[in-house]
Structures are given as C-alpha cells and as structure tokens.
PDB file of C-alpha atoms in Angstrom:
ATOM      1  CA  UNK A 992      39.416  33.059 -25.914  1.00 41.00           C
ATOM      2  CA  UNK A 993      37.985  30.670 -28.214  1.00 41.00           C
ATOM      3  CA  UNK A 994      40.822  28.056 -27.774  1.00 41.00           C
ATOM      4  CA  UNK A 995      40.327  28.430 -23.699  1.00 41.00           C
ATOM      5  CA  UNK A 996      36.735  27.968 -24.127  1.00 33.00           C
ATOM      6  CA  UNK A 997      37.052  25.218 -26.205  1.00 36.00           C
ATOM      7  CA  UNK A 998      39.123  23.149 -23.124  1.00 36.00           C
ATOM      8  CA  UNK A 999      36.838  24.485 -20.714  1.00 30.00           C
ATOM      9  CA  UNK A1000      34.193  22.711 -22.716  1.00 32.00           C
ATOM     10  CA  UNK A1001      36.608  19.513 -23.199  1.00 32.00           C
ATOM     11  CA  UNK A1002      37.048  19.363 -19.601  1.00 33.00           C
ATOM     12  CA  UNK A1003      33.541  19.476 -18.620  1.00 32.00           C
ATOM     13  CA  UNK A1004      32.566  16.998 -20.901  1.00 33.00           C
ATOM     14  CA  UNK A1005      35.640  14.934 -19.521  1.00 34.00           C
ATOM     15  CA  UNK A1006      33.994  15.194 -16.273  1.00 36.00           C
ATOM     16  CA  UNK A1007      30.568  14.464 -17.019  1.00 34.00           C
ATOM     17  CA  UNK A1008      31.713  11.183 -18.463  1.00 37.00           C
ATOM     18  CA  UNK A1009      34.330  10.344 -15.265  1.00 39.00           C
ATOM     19  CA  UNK A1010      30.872  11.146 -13.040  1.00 43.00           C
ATOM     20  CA  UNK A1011      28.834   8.577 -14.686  1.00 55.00           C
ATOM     21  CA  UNK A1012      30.424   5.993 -12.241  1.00 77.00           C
ATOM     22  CA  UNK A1013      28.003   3.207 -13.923  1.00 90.00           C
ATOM     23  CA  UNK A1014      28.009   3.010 -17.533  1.00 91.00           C
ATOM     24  CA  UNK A1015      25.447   0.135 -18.403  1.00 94.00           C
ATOM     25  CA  UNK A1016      22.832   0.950 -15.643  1.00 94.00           C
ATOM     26  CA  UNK A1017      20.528   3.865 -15.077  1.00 94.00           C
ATOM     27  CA  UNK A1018      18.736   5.204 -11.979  1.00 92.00           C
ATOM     28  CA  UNK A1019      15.603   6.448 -11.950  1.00 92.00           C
ATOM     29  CA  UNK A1020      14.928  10.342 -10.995  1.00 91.00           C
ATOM     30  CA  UNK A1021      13.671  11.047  -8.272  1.00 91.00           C
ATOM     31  CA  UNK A1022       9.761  11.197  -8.423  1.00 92.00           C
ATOM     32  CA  UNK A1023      10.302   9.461 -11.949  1.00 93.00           C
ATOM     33  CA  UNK A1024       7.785   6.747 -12.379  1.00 95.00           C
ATOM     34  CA  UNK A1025       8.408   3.349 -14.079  1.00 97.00           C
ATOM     35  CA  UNK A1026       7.546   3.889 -17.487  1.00 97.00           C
ATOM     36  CA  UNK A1027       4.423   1.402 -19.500  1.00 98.00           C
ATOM     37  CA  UNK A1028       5.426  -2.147 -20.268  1.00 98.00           C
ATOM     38  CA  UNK A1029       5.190  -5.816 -20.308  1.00 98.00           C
ATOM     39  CA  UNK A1030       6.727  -9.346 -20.148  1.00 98.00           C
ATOM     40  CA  UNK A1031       7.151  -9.040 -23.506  1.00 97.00           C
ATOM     41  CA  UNK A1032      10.175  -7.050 -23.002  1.00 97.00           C
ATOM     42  CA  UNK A1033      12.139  -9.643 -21.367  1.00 98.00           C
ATOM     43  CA  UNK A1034      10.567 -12.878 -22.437  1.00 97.00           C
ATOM     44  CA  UNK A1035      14.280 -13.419 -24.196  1.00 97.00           C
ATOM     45  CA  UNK A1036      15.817 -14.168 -20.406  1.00 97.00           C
ATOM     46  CA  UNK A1037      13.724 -17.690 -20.517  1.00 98.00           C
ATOM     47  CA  UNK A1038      16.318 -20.501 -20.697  1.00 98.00           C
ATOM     48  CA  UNK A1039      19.418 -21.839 -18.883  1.00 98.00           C
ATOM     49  CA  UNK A1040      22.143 -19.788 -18.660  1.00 98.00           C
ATOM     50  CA  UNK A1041      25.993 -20.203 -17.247  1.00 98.00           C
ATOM     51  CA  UNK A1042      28.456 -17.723 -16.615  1.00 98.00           C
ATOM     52  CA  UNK A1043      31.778 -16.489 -14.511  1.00 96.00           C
ATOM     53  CA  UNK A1044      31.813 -14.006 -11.570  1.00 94.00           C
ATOM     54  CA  UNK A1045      33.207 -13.525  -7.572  1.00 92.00           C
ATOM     55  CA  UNK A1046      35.543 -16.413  -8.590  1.00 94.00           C
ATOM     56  CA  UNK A1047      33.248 -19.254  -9.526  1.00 97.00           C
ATOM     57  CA  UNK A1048      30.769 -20.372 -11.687  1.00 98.00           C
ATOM     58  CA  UNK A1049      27.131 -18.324 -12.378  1.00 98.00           C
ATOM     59  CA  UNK A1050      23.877 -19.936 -13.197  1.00 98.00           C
ATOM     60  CA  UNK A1051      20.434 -18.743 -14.018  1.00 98.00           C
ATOM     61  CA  UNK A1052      17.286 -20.526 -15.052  1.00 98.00           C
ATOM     62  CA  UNK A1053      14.695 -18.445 -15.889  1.00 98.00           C
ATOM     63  CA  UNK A1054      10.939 -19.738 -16.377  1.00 98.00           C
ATOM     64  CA  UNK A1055       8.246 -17.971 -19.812  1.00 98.00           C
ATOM     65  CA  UNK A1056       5.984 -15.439 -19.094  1.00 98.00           C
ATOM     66  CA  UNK A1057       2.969 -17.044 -16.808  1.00 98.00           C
ATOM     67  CA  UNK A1058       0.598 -15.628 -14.658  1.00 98.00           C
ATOM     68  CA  UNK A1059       2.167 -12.003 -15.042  1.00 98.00           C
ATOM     69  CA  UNK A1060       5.534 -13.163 -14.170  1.00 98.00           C
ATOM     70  CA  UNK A1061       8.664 -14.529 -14.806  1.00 98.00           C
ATOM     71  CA  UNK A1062      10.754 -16.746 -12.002  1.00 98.00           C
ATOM     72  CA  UNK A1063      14.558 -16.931 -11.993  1.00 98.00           C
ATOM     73  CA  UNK A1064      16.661 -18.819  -9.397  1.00 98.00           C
ATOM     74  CA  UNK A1065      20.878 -18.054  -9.426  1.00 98.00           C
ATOM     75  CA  UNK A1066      23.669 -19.892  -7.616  1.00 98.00           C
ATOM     76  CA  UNK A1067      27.400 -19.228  -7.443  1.00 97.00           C
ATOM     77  CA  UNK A1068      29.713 -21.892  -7.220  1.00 98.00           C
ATOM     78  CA  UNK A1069      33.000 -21.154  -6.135  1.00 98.00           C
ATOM     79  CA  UNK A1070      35.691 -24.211  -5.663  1.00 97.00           C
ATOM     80  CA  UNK A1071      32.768 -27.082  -6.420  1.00 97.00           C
ATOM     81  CA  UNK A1072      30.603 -25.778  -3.188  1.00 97.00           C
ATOM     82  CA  UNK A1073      27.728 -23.610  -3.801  1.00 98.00           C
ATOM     83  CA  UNK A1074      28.130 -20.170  -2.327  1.00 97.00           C
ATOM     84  CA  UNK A1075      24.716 -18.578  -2.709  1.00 97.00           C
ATOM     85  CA  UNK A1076      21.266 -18.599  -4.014  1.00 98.00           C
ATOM     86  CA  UNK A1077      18.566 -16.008  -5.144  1.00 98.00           C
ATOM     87  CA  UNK A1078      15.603 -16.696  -6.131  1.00 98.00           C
ATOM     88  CA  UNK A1079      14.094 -13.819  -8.661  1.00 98.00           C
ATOM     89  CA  UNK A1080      10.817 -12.423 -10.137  1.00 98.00           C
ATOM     90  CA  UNK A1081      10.135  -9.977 -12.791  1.00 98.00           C
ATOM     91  CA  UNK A1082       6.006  -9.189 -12.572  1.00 98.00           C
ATOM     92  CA  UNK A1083       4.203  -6.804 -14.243  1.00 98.00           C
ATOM     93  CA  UNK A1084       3.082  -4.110 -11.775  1.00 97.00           C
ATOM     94  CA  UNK A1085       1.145  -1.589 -12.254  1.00 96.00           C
ATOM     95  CA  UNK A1086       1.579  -1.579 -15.956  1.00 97.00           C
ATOM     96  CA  UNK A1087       5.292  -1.598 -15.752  1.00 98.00           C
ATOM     97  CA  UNK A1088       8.222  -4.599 -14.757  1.00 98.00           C
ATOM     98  CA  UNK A1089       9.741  -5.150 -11.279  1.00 98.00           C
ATOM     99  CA  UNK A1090      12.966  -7.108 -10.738  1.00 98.00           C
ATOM    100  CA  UNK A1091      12.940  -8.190  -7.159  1.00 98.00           C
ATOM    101  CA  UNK A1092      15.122 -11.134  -5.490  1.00 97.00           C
ATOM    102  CA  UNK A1093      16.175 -12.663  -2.102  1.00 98.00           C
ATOM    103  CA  UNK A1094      19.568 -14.208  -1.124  1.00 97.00           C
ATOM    104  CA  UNK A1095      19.866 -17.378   0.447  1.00 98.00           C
ATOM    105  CA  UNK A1096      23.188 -18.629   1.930  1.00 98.00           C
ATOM    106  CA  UNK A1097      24.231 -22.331   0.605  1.00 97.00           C
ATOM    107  CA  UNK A1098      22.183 -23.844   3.681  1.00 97.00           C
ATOM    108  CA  UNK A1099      19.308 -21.592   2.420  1.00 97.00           C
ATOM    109  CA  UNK A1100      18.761 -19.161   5.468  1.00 97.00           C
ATOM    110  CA  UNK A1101      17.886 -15.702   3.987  1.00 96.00           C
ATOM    111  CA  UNK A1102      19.688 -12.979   4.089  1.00 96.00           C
ATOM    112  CA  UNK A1103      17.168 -10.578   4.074  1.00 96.00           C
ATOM    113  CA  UNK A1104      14.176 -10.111   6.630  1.00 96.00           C
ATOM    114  CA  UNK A1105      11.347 -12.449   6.013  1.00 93.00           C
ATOM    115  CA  UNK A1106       9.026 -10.453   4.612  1.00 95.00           C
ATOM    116  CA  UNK A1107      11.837  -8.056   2.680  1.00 97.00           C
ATOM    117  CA  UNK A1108      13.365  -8.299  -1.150  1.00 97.00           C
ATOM    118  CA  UNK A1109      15.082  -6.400  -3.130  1.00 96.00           C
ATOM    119  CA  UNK A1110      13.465  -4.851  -5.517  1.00 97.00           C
ATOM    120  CA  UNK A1111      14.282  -2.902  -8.896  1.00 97.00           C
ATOM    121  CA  UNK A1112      11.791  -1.148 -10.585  1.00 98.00           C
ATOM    122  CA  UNK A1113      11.792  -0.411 -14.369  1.00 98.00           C
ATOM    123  CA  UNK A1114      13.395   2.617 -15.710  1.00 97.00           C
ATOM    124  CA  UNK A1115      14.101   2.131 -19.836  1.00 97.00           C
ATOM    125  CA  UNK A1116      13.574  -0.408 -22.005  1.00 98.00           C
ATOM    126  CA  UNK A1117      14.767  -0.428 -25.541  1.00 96.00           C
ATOM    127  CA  UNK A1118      15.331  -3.538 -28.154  1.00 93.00           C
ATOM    128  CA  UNK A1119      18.351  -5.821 -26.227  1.00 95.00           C
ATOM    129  CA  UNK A1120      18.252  -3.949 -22.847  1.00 98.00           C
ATOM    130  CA  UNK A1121      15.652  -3.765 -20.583  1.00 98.00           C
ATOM    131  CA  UNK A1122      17.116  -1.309 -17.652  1.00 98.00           C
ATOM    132  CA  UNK A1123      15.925  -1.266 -13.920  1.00 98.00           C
ATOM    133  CA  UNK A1124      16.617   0.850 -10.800  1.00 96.00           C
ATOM    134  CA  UNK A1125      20.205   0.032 -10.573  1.00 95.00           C
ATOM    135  CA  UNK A1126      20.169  -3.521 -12.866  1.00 97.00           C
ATOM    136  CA  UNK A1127      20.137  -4.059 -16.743  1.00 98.00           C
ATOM    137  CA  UNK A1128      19.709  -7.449 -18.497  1.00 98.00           C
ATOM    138  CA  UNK A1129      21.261  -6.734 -21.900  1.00 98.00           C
ATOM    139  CA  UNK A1130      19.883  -9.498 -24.903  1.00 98.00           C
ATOM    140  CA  UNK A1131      23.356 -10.008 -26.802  1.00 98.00           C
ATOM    141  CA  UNK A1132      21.833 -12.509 -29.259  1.00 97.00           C
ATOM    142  CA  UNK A1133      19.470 -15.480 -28.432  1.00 96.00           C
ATOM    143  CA  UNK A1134      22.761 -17.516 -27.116  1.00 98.00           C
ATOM    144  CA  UNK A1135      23.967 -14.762 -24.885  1.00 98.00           C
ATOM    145  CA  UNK A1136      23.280 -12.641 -22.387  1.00 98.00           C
ATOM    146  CA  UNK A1137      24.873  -9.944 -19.990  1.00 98.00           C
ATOM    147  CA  UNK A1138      23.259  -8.507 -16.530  1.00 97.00           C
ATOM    148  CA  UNK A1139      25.131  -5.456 -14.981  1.00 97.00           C
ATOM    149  CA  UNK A1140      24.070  -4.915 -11.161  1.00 95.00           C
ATOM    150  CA  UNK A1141      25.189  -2.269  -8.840  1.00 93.00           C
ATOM    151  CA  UNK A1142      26.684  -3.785  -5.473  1.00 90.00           C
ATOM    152  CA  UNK A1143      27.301  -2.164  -2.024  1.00 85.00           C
ATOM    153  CA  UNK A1144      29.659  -3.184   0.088  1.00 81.00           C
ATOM    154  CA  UNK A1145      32.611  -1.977   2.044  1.00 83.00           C
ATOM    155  CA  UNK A1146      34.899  -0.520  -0.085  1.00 80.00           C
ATOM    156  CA  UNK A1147      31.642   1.504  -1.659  1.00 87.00           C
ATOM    157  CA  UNK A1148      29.284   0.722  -5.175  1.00 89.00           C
ATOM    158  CA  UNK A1149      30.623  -1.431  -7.696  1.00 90.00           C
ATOM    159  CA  UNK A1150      29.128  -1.822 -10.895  1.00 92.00           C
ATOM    160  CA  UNK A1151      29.304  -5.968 -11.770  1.00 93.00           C
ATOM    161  CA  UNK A1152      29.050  -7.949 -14.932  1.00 95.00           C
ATOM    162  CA  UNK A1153      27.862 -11.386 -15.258  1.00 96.00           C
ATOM    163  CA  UNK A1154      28.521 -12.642 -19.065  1.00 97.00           C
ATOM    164  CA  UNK A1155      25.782 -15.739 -19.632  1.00 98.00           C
ATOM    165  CA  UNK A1156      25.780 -18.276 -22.770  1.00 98.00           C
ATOM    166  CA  UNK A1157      22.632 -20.631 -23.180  1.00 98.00           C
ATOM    167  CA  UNK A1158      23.360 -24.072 -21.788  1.00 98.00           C
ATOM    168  CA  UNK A1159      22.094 -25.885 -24.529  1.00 90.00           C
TER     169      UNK A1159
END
C-alpha cells in the first residue's frame, strides 16, 4: 500500500513537472492583477546587448529609465541581411511594468495593425528576473543577460531563449 502510494505520488509529481511546458516564464491567473513595481526593477536591461537565435545574430539596445519608461529596439540578422525589427517599451502603468513591442519587417512595414502591440504585463519580479505575461528578462550578471519569450506559430507554443553579452 505504502510502496503503491508512494509511485502514485512519484508519478503525479512526474506529471506536474512534464505539464509545466515553459519552465522560465509564468502566466498570470486569470483575474490576477500585475503586482506593485517600478523601473527600478529592470533598470539593469540599459546597454547594448548581442546575442544568437532563428539562425542569425540578436541585438538589443535598451535606453535608462526616463519619463516612466524604458525604450528597446531588436533586429535579427540572419546571413548579413537584417530580418526583423521591434521596437519595445517597458512603462510603468498603473503602479506596475508593461512590456509591449511591434514587429517591423526589414523594409519596416508593421506587422501588426497600426494602432495594435503586443503587450506583456507584469506578473513576478524577484532579484535577476523580472517575469511578464508570457516573457522573462533574467539579469545573469551586469555582462549578461537572458530573455525567454513564448512564440506561436504553426507547429504550436515554443518557449525561446535569447542569450545576450554587453557589447562593450
């Protein structure tokens, strides 16, 4: 009894952990509200910052803290031609963070409506990772950072890491 209850227990924990399809981001619940915080909590993203992903090369540049936000622009760079843009924001809304962003193919049409952006409100924050609605920045040391963002596309949700060192 005790040893079947014991792998009953095994197996549900096994389970638990093969559910969590996304290790390094969280969701919030529903009707869970963005908890209190401020630019303070990611003013560590400020810099240059260079990276591999899709097949290319990754680059960041995010701006200090001003006027209640931060502004980020990205570009991949696969084969020496540029392959997209985003330009980001993290504001203080509300008395909490928002991560929102647009795409822009390399010719810079959007890829969203006008008026449209993604957006990723706050969920945690602790001392290296600040975690939003489906995208955490993660503060390795002051020379290196990691985002993890959830992508859709055909084949389903995909949980992606970009790996970033300071371009000094």
């Amino acid at each position: 009894m005790i040893k079947s209850l014991c792998s009953l227990i095994l197996l549900l924990s096994f389970n638990l952990l093969a559910n969590k399809p996304f290790p390094n981001v969280l969701q919030l619940a529903p009707n869970q509200s963005s908890p209190t915080a401020n630019l303070n909590a990611v003013k560590w993203m400020a810099g240059h910052w260079r990276g591999e992903a899709f097949g290319g090369i990754t680059e960041e540049v995010w701006s200090a803290p001003l006027g209640g936000s931060m502004m980020g622009a990205f570009k991949l760079v696969v084969d020496n031609q540029i392959s997209f843009y985003e330009i980001e924001a993290i504001s203080e809304l509300n008395g909490s963070l928002i991560f929102q962003l647009k795409h822009f193919a390399k010719d810079l049409k959007g890829w969203e409506e006008k008026d449209d952006t993604i957006d990723f409100p706050l969920v945690k924050v602790t001392p290296n990772k600040v975690y939003f609605n489906g995208l955490t920045l993660e503060r390795v040391n002051n020379d290196e950072i990691n985002i993890y963002v959830v992508i859709e596309d055909d084949g389903g949700k995909t949980e992606q890491k970009f790996n970033y060192k300071k371009v000094k």
